[in-house]
Amino acid sequence: MGKMLRFLVAAVALAVSAGVMIADPLPPSSLIATASSLGQSALGDPSAFNFVESLTTEIGQRLAGTEAHRRAVAWAESKLTAAGFENVHSEPFTLTAWIRGAESAEIVGPVPQHLVVTALGGSVATDANGIEAEISLFRTYDDLLAAAPGSLNGKIAVVTQRMVRAQDGSGYGAANPIRRRGPSEAAKRGAVAYLLRSLGTDNHRLPHTGALSYEDSAQRIPAAALAVPDADQLERLAAQGPVRIRLLLTPTVRESAPSWNVVGEIKGGARPDEIVLVGGHLDSWDLGTGATDDGAGVAIVFGAARLIARLPQRPSRTIRVVLFGAEEMNFSGAAYAKAHEGETGKIVVAGEADFGARNVYSVQLPSGAATNDFGRTLDRIIAPLGANLDRRPALGGGDDIRDLQTAGVPVVSLRQDGLDYFDTHHTADDTLDKIDPKQLAQAVAVWSVFTYLAAASDVDFRSLAPAVK
Ligand code: ZN
Ligand code: ZN
């Protein structure tokens, strides 16, 4: 009882300090009990898995700016409506769509053989006949950066740095510049094309795509990822002497292609204009069916909000589910933030599920919240679900909510086990069979508890943040 009382007192103190009227909050004891039973019922609820099964089966891949993505948007609207969401609509924006073409690579000398590659998203095409050149191989990205300007003139630069496997995905963050920035860094040193070892932790002959980002000041050169064993092969051959490669990539772009952020809401009871925003991204790469990236994420937030909508009493704040439309090429977050510029002060907190389909093992809250009653209460409720509060504040919440965060919206990060996420990430092997329904349901459970507590309590994350000097 003491804990519940402290929660109530703290909630009142917070509301007063933030100048917020408490309308009719649920009594804390009932709020905690509701959140606990919500989490338990989520463990046995198949609706998130059914959602991602339908998406990956009936739509499949859904590259932003393509007809497949347009079909996914219509599919999502009908699913949200059928599940009882309100205010279901799609918010349009445009992007430069990138469409994969033919892609092939081979070693022409000293020993001719096929290489498995896939173009990086955003890559320019080679000549129609491909490009043939000697390679310059770097075992680390730093080695490439240390190369002098002009030293790669006429060469195909190859970076074979390995990505580290880690539960929190930190290996991907560390390796990301190799893919994003590598092509321009190679071009600045004279390279005519760029290859990297796939950013992946597997050893299959399935290359991992992903977006690059060219620098305005550098020549735009074609860029592709090698399957991991093919990068190993090049390392061995390059150690013996010069290697020549032929590379063919024929992607195209479509300017001003349409995309949409799909929105559905569970309207709040007492304070409907305060918003708890949870999202994932509906678009996917074109190679697989976008099951773990990010069919699972949109399914998790859908499943969590759907369970809350079925409670006998609505939380006081509105829960807004946003299925972002172009995360992979990094367009949808900015489009969303711009369209909602005047509303960011109303968004209590934002979170995005975009890290696969496995269990949530910890939750990082906005700064200052972990040691508050909100954090302590959340910690208690998610412990039986196999997750705990991470006392470090969330540094970021996902690509699509970064612009909201920049505009001052507090963000949350629900950490999912990513130990094997990068085995199939952005490959043809990102398919439904990689999703364990039980682990997906656990992620839904933790998301539903967090979302419900944020929407049903008076927590003001902005007022909890330590003052910045
Ligand atoms: Zn993603
Ligand atoms: Zn992705």
CSV table of C-alpha atoms and ligand atoms in Angstrom, one decimal:
chain,number,residue,atom,x,y,z
A,1,MET,CA,0.0,0.0,0.0
A,2,GLY,CA,2.8,2.4,0.8
A,3,LYS,CA,4.2,2.2,-2.7
A,4,MET,CA,0.8,2.8,-4.3
A,5,LEU,CA,0.3,5.8,-2.0
A,6,ARG,CA,3.7,7.2,-2.9
A,7,PHE,CA,2.8,6.8,-6.6
A,8,LEU,CA,-0.4,8.8,-6.0
A,9,VAL,CA,1.4,11.5,-4.1
A,10,ALA,CA,4.1,11.7,-6.7
A,11,ALA,CA,1.5,11.8,-9.5
A,12,VAL,CA,-0.3,14.7,-7.8
A,13,ALA,CA,3.0,16.5,-7.1
A,14,LEU,CA,4.0,16.1,-10.7
A,15,ALA,CA,0.7,17.3,-12.1
A,16,VAL,CA,0.8,20.3,-9.8
A,17,SER,CA,4.5,21.1,-10.7
A,18,ALA,CA,3.7,20.8,-14.4
A,19,GLY,CA,0.6,22.9,-14.0
A,20,VAL,CA,-1.6,20.1,-15.2
A,21,MET,CA,-5.1,19.6,-13.9
A,22,ILE,CA,-5.8,16.0,-13.0
A,23,ALA,CA,-9.1,15.2,-14.6
A,24,ASP,CA,-10.1,11.7,-13.6
A,25,PRO,CA,-7.0,9.6,-13.4
A,26,LEU,CA,-7.5,6.0,-12.6
A,27,PRO,CA,-6.6,5.3,-9.0
A,28,PRO,CA,-3.0,4.1,-9.1
A,29,SER,CA,-3.8,0.7,-7.6
A,30,SER,CA,-6.2,0.0,-10.4
A,31,LEU,CA,-3.8,1.5,-12.9
A,32,ILE,CA,-1.1,-0.9,-11.8
A,33,ALA,CA,-3.4,-3.9,-11.7
A,34,THR,CA,-4.7,-3.1,-15.2
A,35,ALA,CA,-1.2,-2.8,-16.6
A,36,SER,CA,-0.1,-6.1,-15.0
A,37,SER,CA,-3.1,-8.0,-16.4
A,38,LEU,CA,-2.7,-6.3,-19.8
A,39,GLY,CA,0.9,-7.6,-19.9
A,40,GLN,CA,-0.2,-11.1,-18.9
A,41,SER,CA,-3.0,-11.3,-21.5
A,42,ALA,CA,-0.6,-10.1,-24.2
A,43,LEU,CA,1.5,-13.2,-23.7
A,44,GLY,CA,-1.3,-15.3,-25.0
A,45,ASP,CA,-2.5,-12.9,-27.7
A,46,PRO,CA,-1.8,-14.0,-31.3
A,47,SER,CA,-2.9,-10.8,-33.0
A,48,ALA,CA,0.5,-9.3,-33.5
A,49,PHE,CA,1.8,-12.5,-35.1
A,50,ASN,CA,-1.3,-12.7,-37.3
A,51,PHE,CA,-0.7,-9.1,-38.4
A,52,VAL,CA,2.9,-9.7,-39.5
A,53,GLU,CA,1.9,-13.1,-41.1
A,54,SER,CA,-0.8,-11.4,-43.2
A,55,LEU,CA,1.5,-8.5,-44.1
A,56,THR,CA,4.4,-10.6,-45.3
A,57,THR,CA,2.1,-13.1,-47.0
A,58,GLU,CA,-0.5,-10.9,-48.7
A,59,ILE,CA,1.8,-8.0,-49.4
A,60,GLY,CA,5.4,-9.3,-49.2
A,61,GLN,CA,8.2,-6.8,-49.8
A,62,ARG,CA,7.1,-3.1,-49.8
A,63,LEU,CA,9.8,-0.8,-50.9
A,64,ALA,CA,8.9,2.8,-50.3
A,65,GLY,CA,7.6,4.6,-53.4
A,66,THR,CA,6.6,1.5,-55.2
A,67,GLU,CA,3.2,0.0,-56.0
A,68,ALA,CA,3.8,-2.7,-53.4
A,69,HIS,CA,4.1,-0.1,-50.7
A,70,ARG,CA,0.9,1.5,-51.9
A,71,ARG,CA,-0.9,-1.8,-51.5
A,72,ALA,CA,0.6,-2.2,-48.0
A,73,VAL,CA,-0.8,1.2,-47.0
A,74,ALA,CA,-4.3,0.2,-48.1
A,75,TRP,CA,-3.9,-3.1,-46.3
A,76,ALA,CA,-2.8,-1.3,-43.1
A,77,GLU,CA,-5.7,1.1,-43.1
A,78,SER,CA,-8.1,-1.8,-43.4
A,79,LYS,CA,-6.4,-3.8,-40.6
A,80,LEU,CA,-6.4,-0.8,-38.2
A,81,THR,CA,-10.1,0.0,-39.0
A,82,ALA,CA,-11.1,-3.6,-38.5
A,83,ALA,CA,-9.3,-3.7,-35.2
A,84,GLY,CA,-11.3,-0.8,-33.9
A,85,PHE,CA,-8.8,2.0,-34.2
A,86,GLU,CA,-10.2,5.5,-34.7
A,87,ASN,CA,-9.1,8.4,-37.0
A,88,VAL,CA,-7.5,5.9,-39.4
A,89,HIS,CA,-5.9,7.8,-42.2
A,90,SER,CA,-2.7,8.1,-44.3
A,91,GLU,CA,-0.6,11.2,-44.4
A,92,PRO,CA,1.1,11.7,-47.8
A,93,PHE,CA,4.6,12.8,-48.5
A,94,THR,CA,7.0,12.4,-51.4
A,95,LEU,CA,10.4,10.9,-51.7
A,96,THR,CA,13.0,10.0,-54.3
A,97,ALA,CA,12.3,6.3,-54.7
A,98,TRP,CA,15.1,4.0,-55.5
A,99,ILE,CA,14.4,0.8,-57.5
A,100,ARG,CA,16.8,-2.1,-57.7
A,101,GLY,CA,17.9,-3.2,-61.2
A,102,ALA,CA,20.2,-6.0,-62.4
A,103,GLU,CA,23.1,-6.7,-60.1
A,104,SER,CA,26.1,-8.9,-60.6
A,105,ALA,CA,29.8,-9.1,-60.0
A,106,GLU,CA,32.6,-11.4,-60.9
A,107,ILE,CA,36.3,-11.7,-60.5
A,108,VAL,CA,37.8,-11.6,-64.0
A,109,GLY,CA,41.4,-12.2,-62.9
A,110,PRO,CA,43.5,-13.9,-61.7
A,111,VAL,CA,40.8,-16.7,-61.2
A,112,PRO,CA,37.5,-15.9,-62.8
A,113,GLN,CA,34.5,-16.6,-60.5
A,114,HIS,CA,31.1,-15.3,-59.6
A,115,LEU,CA,30.7,-13.0,-56.6
A,116,VAL,CA,27.4,-12.5,-54.7
A,117,VAL,CA,26.5,-8.8,-54.3
A,118,THR,CA,23.5,-6.5,-53.8
A,119,ALA,CA,23.3,-2.8,-54.6
A,120,LEU,CA,23.2,-0.4,-51.7
A,121,GLY,CA,20.0,1.6,-51.5
A,122,GLY,CA,20.5,5.0,-53.3
A,123,SER,CA,23.4,3.7,-55.4
A,124,VAL,CA,23.9,5.1,-58.8
A,125,ALA,CA,24.1,2.6,-61.7
A,126,THR,CA,27.2,1.5,-63.5
A,127,ASP,CA,27.5,1.8,-67.3
A,128,ALA,CA,25.2,-0.6,-69.1
A,129,ASN,CA,28.1,-3.0,-69.7
A,130,GLY,CA,29.3,-2.8,-66.1
A,131,ILE,CA,32.5,-1.4,-64.8
A,132,GLU,CA,35.8,-3.4,-64.7
A,133,ALA,CA,38.8,-2.4,-62.6
A,134,GLU,CA,41.4,-3.6,-60.3
A,135,ILE,CA,40.5,-3.6,-56.6
A,136,SER,CA,42.1,-1.9,-53.7
A,137,LEU,CA,41.2,-3.8,-50.6
A,138,PHE,CA,41.1,-2.4,-47.0
A,139,ARG,CA,40.6,-4.7,-44.0
A,140,THR,CA,39.3,-1.8,-41.9
A,141,TYR,CA,37.4,1.4,-42.7
A,142,ASP,CA,40.1,3.4,-41.0
A,143,ASP,CA,42.6,2.0,-43.5
A,144,LEU,CA,40.4,3.4,-46.3
A,145,LEU,CA,40.2,6.8,-44.5
A,146,ALA,CA,44.0,6.8,-44.2
A,147,ALA,CA,44.4,6.4,-48.0
A,148,ALA,CA,45.7,9.5,-49.7
A,149,PRO,CA,43.6,11.4,-52.2
A,150,GLY,CA,44.3,10.1,-55.7
A,151,SER,CA,45.6,6.8,-54.4
A,152,LEU,CA,42.5,4.9,-55.6
A,153,ASN,CA,42.3,6.5,-59.0
A,154,GLY,CA,40.5,4.1,-61.4
A,155,LYS,CA,40.2,1.4,-58.7
A,156,ILE,CA,37.2,-0.4,-57.1
A,157,ALA,CA,37.6,0.2,-53.3
A,158,VAL,CA,36.7,-2.8,-51.2
A,159,VAL,CA,36.3,-2.6,-47.4
A,160,THR,CA,36.1,-6.0,-45.6
A,161,GLN,CA,35.8,-4.9,-42.0
A,162,ARG,CA,33.8,-7.3,-39.8
A,163,MET,CA,30.7,-6.4,-37.9
A,164,VAL,CA,30.6,-7.4,-34.2
A,165,ARG,CA,27.7,-9.5,-32.9
A,166,ALA,CA,26.1,-7.9,-29.9
A,167,GLN,CA,22.7,-8.2,-28.1
A,168,ASP,CA,22.1,-4.5,-28.2
A,169,GLY,CA,23.1,-4.1,-31.9
A,170,SER,CA,26.0,-1.9,-31.1
A,171,GLY,CA,28.1,-3.6,-33.7
A,172,TYR,CA,25.7,-2.3,-36.4
A,173,GLY,CA,25.9,1.3,-35.1
A,174,ALA,CA,29.7,1.1,-35.1
A,175,ALA,CA,29.9,-0.4,-38.7
A,176,ASN,CA,27.2,1.8,-40.2
A,177,PRO,CA,29.5,4.5,-41.5
A,178,ILE,CA,31.2,1.9,-43.7
A,179,ARG,CA,28.0,1.5,-45.7
A,180,ARG,CA,26.6,5.1,-45.4
A,181,ARG,CA,29.8,7.1,-45.8
A,182,GLY,CA,32.2,4.7,-47.4
A,183,PRO,CA,31.1,5.3,-51.1
A,184,SER,CA,31.8,9.0,-50.9
A,185,GLU,CA,35.1,8.5,-48.9
A,186,ALA,CA,36.3,6.1,-51.6
A,187,ALA,CA,35.2,8.5,-54.3
A,188,LYS,CA,37.1,11.3,-52.7
A,189,ARG,CA,40.3,9.2,-53.1
A,190,GLY,CA,39.6,8.5,-56.7
A,191,ALA,CA,37.7,5.2,-56.6
A,192,VAL,CA,35.3,4.4,-59.5
A,193,ALA,CA,33.1,1.9,-57.5
A,194,TYR,CA,32.8,0.7,-53.9
A,195,LEU,CA,32.2,-2.7,-52.3
A,196,LEU,CA,31.9,-3.6,-48.7
A,197,ARG,CA,31.6,-6.7,-46.7
A,198,SER,CA,27.8,-6.9,-45.8
A,199,LEU,CA,26.9,-5.4,-42.5
A,200,GLY,CA,25.8,-8.7,-41.1
A,201,THR,CA,26.8,-11.3,-38.5
A,202,ASP,CA,26.0,-14.4,-40.6
A,203,ASN,CA,28.3,-16.3,-43.0
A,204,HIS,CA,25.7,-17.1,-45.7
A,205,ARG,CA,26.0,-16.1,-49.4
A,206,LEU,CA,23.1,-13.6,-49.0
A,207,PRO,CA,24.3,-10.0,-49.1
A,208,HIS,CA,22.8,-7.3,-46.9
A,209,THR,CA,21.5,-4.2,-48.6
A,210,GLY,CA,20.9,-0.8,-46.8
A,211,ALA,CA,21.0,2.8,-47.7
A,212,LEU,CA,24.1,4.8,-48.5
A,213,SER,CA,24.3,8.6,-48.2
A,214,TYR,CA,26.4,10.4,-50.8
A,215,GLU,CA,28.2,13.6,-49.9
A,216,ASP,CA,27.2,16.5,-52.1
A,217,SER,CA,30.9,17.4,-52.8
A,218,ALA,CA,32.0,13.9,-53.8
A,219,GLN,CA,31.5,12.0,-57.1
A,220,ARG,CA,28.6,9.5,-56.9
A,221,ILE,CA,30.0,6.1,-57.5
A,222,PRO,CA,28.2,2.7,-57.7
A,223,ALA,CA,28.2,0.8,-54.4
A,224,ALA,CA,27.2,-2.7,-53.4
A,225,ALA,CA,27.5,-5.1,-50.5
A,226,LEU,CA,29.4,-8.5,-50.8
A,227,ALA,CA,28.0,-11.6,-49.2
A,228,VAL,CA,30.3,-12.3,-46.2
A,229,PRO,CA,32.0,-15.4,-47.7
A,230,ASP,CA,32.7,-13.4,-50.9
A,231,ALA,CA,34.4,-10.7,-48.8
A,232,ASP,CA,36.6,-13.5,-47.3
A,233,GLN,CA,37.4,-14.8,-50.7
A,234,LEU,CA,38.5,-11.4,-51.9
A,235,GLU,CA,40.7,-11.0,-48.8
A,236,ARG,CA,42.5,-14.2,-49.6
A,237,LEU,CA,43.0,-13.4,-53.3
A,238,ALA,CA,44.1,-9.9,-52.7
A,239,ALA,CA,46.8,-11.1,-50.3
A,240,GLN,CA,48.3,-13.0,-53.3
A,241,GLY,CA,48.3,-10.2,-55.9
A,242,PRO,CA,46.2,-7.9,-58.0
A,243,VAL,CA,42.5,-8.8,-58.5
A,244,ARG,CA,40.2,-7.4,-61.2
A,245,ILE,CA,36.5,-7.3,-60.8
A,246,ARG,CA,33.6,-6.6,-63.1
A,247,LEU,CA,30.5,-5.0,-61.4
A,248,LEU,CA,27.1,-4.4,-63.0
A,249,LEU,CA,24.4,-2.4,-61.2
A,250,THR,CA,21.4,-0.9,-63.0
A,251,PRO,CA,19.1,0.7,-60.3
A,252,THR,CA,16.9,3.6,-61.3
A,253,VAL,CA,15.2,6.4,-59.3
A,254,ARG,CA,11.8,7.9,-59.4
A,255,GLU,CA,11.6,11.5,-58.3
A,256,SER,CA,8.6,12.7,-56.2
A,257,ALA,CA,7.3,9.2,-55.6
A,258,PRO,CA,4.3,9.1,-53.2
A,259,SER,CA,4.4,7.5,-49.8
A,260,TRP,CA,2.3,7.7,-46.7
A,261,ASN,CA,2.6,7.5,-42.9
A,262,VAL,CA,-0.5,5.4,-41.8
A,263,VAL,CA,-2.1,6.6,-38.5
A,264,GLY,CA,-4.6,5.0,-36.2
A,265,GLU,CA,-5.6,6.2,-32.8
A,266,ILE,CA,-7.1,4.9,-29.5
A,267,LYS,CA,-8.7,8.2,-28.4
A,268,GLY,CA,-8.1,9.2,-24.8
A,269,GLY,CA,-10.8,9.6,-22.2
A,270,ALA,CA,-10.1,12.7,-20.1
A,271,ARG,CA,-7.2,14.3,-21.9
A,272,PRO,CA,-7.5,13.2,-25.6
A,273,ASP,CA,-5.3,16.0,-26.9
A,274,GLU,CA,-2.3,14.5,-25.1
A,275,ILE,CA,-0.6,11.9,-27.2
A,276,VAL,CA,1.5,8.8,-26.6
A,277,LEU,CA,3.0,8.1,-30.0
A,278,VAL,CA,4.1,4.5,-30.8
A,279,GLY,CA,5.3,3.4,-34.2
A,280,GLY,CA,7.2,1.1,-36.5
A,281,HIS,CA,7.9,1.3,-40.2
A,282,LEU,CA,5.7,-0.3,-42.8
A,283,ASP,CA,8.1,0.0,-45.7
A,284,SER,CA,10.8,-2.7,-46.1
A,285,TRP,CA,13.7,-3.5,-48.3
A,286,ASP,CA,12.8,-5.4,-51.5
A,287,LEU,CA,15.0,-8.6,-51.1
A,288,GLY,CA,13.0,-10.5,-48.4
A,289,THR,CA,9.5,-9.9,-47.1
A,290,GLY,CA,10.4,-7.5,-44.4
A,291,ALA,CA,9.3,-9.8,-41.6
A,292,THR,CA,11.7,-8.8,-38.8
A,293,ASP,CA,12.5,-5.4,-40.4
A,294,ASP,CA,10.0,-4.1,-39.7
A,295,GLY,CA,6.9,-6.2,-40.1
A,296,ALA,CA,7.5,-7.3,-36.5
A,297,GLY,CA,7.8,-3.7,-35.2
A,298,VAL,CA,4.5,-2.5,-36.8
A,299,ALA,CA,2.9,-5.7,-35.5
A,300,ILE,CA,4.1,-5.1,-32.0
A,301,VAL,CA,2.7,-1.6,-31.7
A,302,PHE,CA,-0.5,-2.6,-33.4
A,303,GLY,CA,-0.9,-5.6,-31.0
A,304,ALA,CA,-0.1,-3.5,-27.9
A,305,ALA,CA,-2.5,-0.6,-28.8
A,306,ARG,CA,-5.3,-3.1,-29.9
A,307,LEU,CA,-5.2,-4.7,-26.4
A,308,ILE,CA,-5.5,-1.4,-24.7
A,309,ALA,CA,-8.4,-0.5,-27.0
A,310,ARG,CA,-10.3,-3.5,-25.6
A,311,LEU,CA,-10.0,-2.5,-21.9
A,312,PRO,CA,-13.2,-1.6,-20.2
A,313,GLN,CA,-11.9,1.9,-19.5
A,314,ARG,CA,-9.9,4.0,-21.9
A,315,PRO,CA,-6.7,5.6,-20.6
A,316,SER,CA,-7.0,9.4,-20.3
A,317,ARG,CA,-4.4,10.2,-23.1
A,318,THR,CA,-4.7,9.3,-26.8
A,319,ILE,CA,-2.5,6.5,-28.1
A,320,ARG,CA,-1.5,7.2,-31.6
A,321,VAL,CA,0.0,4.4,-33.7
A,322,VAL,CA,2.1,5.5,-36.7
A,323,LEU,CA,3.2,3.1,-39.4
A,324,PHE,CA,5.9,5.1,-41.0
A,325,GLY,CA,6.2,5.0,-44.8
A,326,ALA,CA,9.9,5.3,-45.8
A,327,GLU,CA,12.3,4.5,-43.0
A,328,GLU,CA,14.8,2.6,-45.0
A,329,MET,CA,15.6,5.5,-47.2
A,330,ASN,CA,15.2,7.8,-44.2
A,331,PHE,CA,12.4,10.0,-45.4
A,332,SER,CA,9.3,9.4,-43.2
A,333,GLY,CA,10.5,10.7,-39.8
A,334,ALA,CA,11.2,14.2,-41.2
A,335,ALA,CA,8.0,14.2,-43.2
A,336,TYR,CA,6.0,13.3,-40.0
A,337,ALA,CA,7.8,15.9,-37.8
A,338,LYS,CA,7.2,18.6,-40.4
A,339,ALA,CA,3.5,17.8,-40.8
A,340,HIS,CA,3.0,17.9,-37.0
A,341,GLU,CA,5.2,20.8,-36.2
A,342,GLY,CA,2.5,22.6,-34.3
A,343,GLU,CA,1.6,19.6,-32.3
A,344,THR,CA,5.0,18.4,-30.8
A,345,GLY,CA,4.3,20.0,-27.4
A,346,LYS,CA,1.2,17.7,-27.1
A,347,ILE,CA,3.2,14.5,-27.7
A,348,VAL,CA,4.0,13.2,-24.2
A,349,VAL,CA,6.4,10.6,-25.4
A,350,ALA,CA,7.3,8.7,-28.6
A,351,GLY,CA,8.7,5.2,-29.2
A,352,GLU,CA,9.5,3.1,-32.2
A,353,ALA,CA,9.7,-0.7,-32.5
A,354,ASP,CA,12.4,-1.3,-35.2
A,355,PHE,CA,14.7,-3.9,-33.9
A,356,GLY,CA,13.3,-7.3,-34.9
A,357,ALA,CA,10.9,-9.7,-33.4
A,358,ARG,CA,12.6,-11.0,-30.3
A,359,ASN,CA,11.8,-10.3,-26.6
A,360,VAL,CA,12.3,-7.0,-24.9
A,361,TYR,CA,14.9,-7.3,-22.2
A,362,SER,CA,15.1,-3.8,-21.0
A,363,VAL,CA,13.4,-0.4,-21.2
A,364,GLN,CA,15.2,3.0,-21.4
A,365,LEU,CA,13.0,5.9,-20.4
A,366,PRO,CA,13.4,9.6,-21.1
A,367,SER,CA,16.0,11.3,-18.9
A,368,GLY,CA,15.0,11.5,-15.3
A,369,ALA,CA,12.1,9.0,-15.4
A,370,ALA,CA,14.0,5.9,-14.3
A,371,THR,CA,14.3,7.0,-10.7
A,372,ASN,CA,10.8,8.5,-10.6
A,373,ASP,CA,7.7,6.6,-9.5
A,374,PHE,CA,6.8,6.0,-13.1
A,375,GLY,CA,10.1,4.1,-13.7
A,376,ARG,CA,9.9,2.2,-10.5
A,377,THR,CA,6.3,1.1,-11.2
A,378,LEU,CA,7.1,0.1,-14.7
A,379,ASP,CA,10.1,-1.9,-13.5
A,380,ARG,CA,7.8,-3.9,-11.1
A,381,ILE,CA,5.2,-4.7,-13.7
A,382,ILE,CA,7.6,-5.8,-16.5
A,383,ALA,CA,9.8,-7.9,-14.2
A,384,PRO,CA,7.4,-10.9,-14.4
A,385,LEU,CA,7.5,-10.5,-18.2
A,386,GLY,CA,11.3,-11.0,-18.2
A,387,ALA,CA,12.3,-7.4,-18.8
A,388,ASN,CA,13.8,-4.7,-16.6
A,389,LEU,CA,14.3,-1.0,-16.4
A,390,ASP,CA,17.7,0.2,-17.7
A,391,ARG,CA,18.6,3.2,-15.6
A,392,ARG,CA,20.4,4.8,-18.5
A,393,PRO,CA,18.1,7.3,-20.3
A,394,ALA,CA,17.1,6.6,-23.9
A,395,LEU,CA,19.5,8.4,-26.2
A,396,GLY,CA,17.3,7.8,-29.2
A,397,GLY,CA,14.1,6.0,-30.0
A,398,GLY,CA,14.4,5.1,-33.7
A,399,ASP,CA,15.0,6.7,-37.1
A,400,ASP,CA,11.4,7.8,-37.6
A,401,ILE,CA,11.1,9.7,-34.3
A,402,ARG,CA,14.5,11.3,-34.3
A,403,ASP,CA,13.1,14.6,-35.8
A,404,LEU,CA,10.4,14.6,-33.1
A,405,GLN,CA,13.1,14.1,-30.5
A,406,THR,CA,15.0,17.0,-32.0
A,407,ALA,CA,11.8,19.1,-31.7
A,408,GLY,CA,11.8,18.3,-27.9
A,409,VAL,CA,9.6,15.2,-27.7
A,410,PRO,CA,10.8,12.8,-25.0
A,411,VAL,CA,11.6,9.3,-26.4
A,412,VAL,CA,11.6,5.8,-25.0
A,413,SER,CA,13.7,2.8,-26.2
A,414,LEU,CA,12.4,-0.7,-25.6
A,415,ARG,CA,15.5,-2.9,-26.1
A,416,GLN,CA,14.9,-6.2,-27.9
A,417,ASP,CA,17.3,-9.1,-28.1
A,418,GLY,CA,19.3,-8.5,-31.3
A,419,LEU,CA,21.9,-11.1,-31.0
A,420,ASP,CA,20.9,-12.8,-34.3
A,421,TYR,CA,19.0,-9.9,-35.8
A,422,PHE,CA,21.8,-9.0,-38.2
A,423,ASP,CA,22.1,-12.6,-39.5
A,424,THR,CA,19.2,-11.9,-41.8
A,425,HIS,CA,18.7,-8.1,-41.6
A,426,HIS,CA,18.2,-6.5,-45.0
A,427,THR,CA,18.7,-9.8,-46.8
A,428,ALA,CA,16.5,-12.1,-48.9
A,429,ASP,CA,16.3,-14.2,-45.8
A,430,ASP,CA,14.2,-11.7,-43.7
A,431,THR,CA,11.1,-13.9,-43.8
A,432,LEU,CA,8.3,-14.9,-41.5
A,433,ASP,CA,9.9,-18.2,-40.3
A,434,LYS,CA,12.5,-16.1,-38.4
A,435,ILE,CA,9.8,-14.9,-36.0
A,436,ASP,CA,9.1,-16.8,-32.9
A,437,PRO,CA,5.5,-16.0,-32.0
A,438,LYS,CA,6.2,-16.4,-28.2
A,439,GLN,CA,9.0,-13.9,-28.3
A,440,LEU,CA,6.9,-11.5,-30.4
A,441,ALA,CA,4.1,-11.7,-27.9
A,442,GLN,CA,6.5,-11.0,-25.0
A,443,ALA,CA,7.6,-7.8,-26.9
A,444,VAL,CA,3.9,-6.9,-27.3
A,445,ALA,CA,3.4,-7.4,-23.6
A,446,VAL,CA,6.2,-5.0,-22.5
A,447,TRP,CA,5.1,-2.4,-25.1
A,448,SER,CA,1.5,-2.7,-24.0
A,449,VAL,CA,2.5,-2.1,-20.3
A,450,PHE,CA,4.7,0.9,-21.1
A,451,THR,CA,2.1,2.4,-23.5
A,452,TYR,CA,-0.7,1.9,-21.1
A,453,LEU,CA,1.1,3.4,-18.1
A,454,ALA,CA,2.2,6.4,-20.2
A,455,ALA,CA,-1.3,7.0,-21.4
A,456,ALA,CA,-3.2,6.3,-18.2
A,457,SER,CA,-0.9,8.2,-15.8
A,458,ASP,CA,-0.1,11.8,-15.5
A,459,VAL,CA,3.6,11.4,-16.0
A,460,ASP,CA,5.2,14.5,-17.6
A,461,PHE,CA,8.6,13.3,-18.9
A,462,ARG,CA,9.6,16.8,-19.9
A,463,SER,CA,9.4,18.0,-16.3
A,464,LEU,CA,11.5,15.1,-15.0
A,465,ALA,CA,14.4,15.8,-17.3
A,466,PRO,CA,17.4,17.2,-15.4
A,467,ALA,CA,18.0,20.9,-16.3
A,468,VAL,CA,20.5,21.3,-19.1
A,469,LYS,CA,23.0,24.0,-18.3
B,1,ZN,ZN,13.9,-1.0,-39.7
B,2,ZN,ZN,16.1,-1.6,-42.1
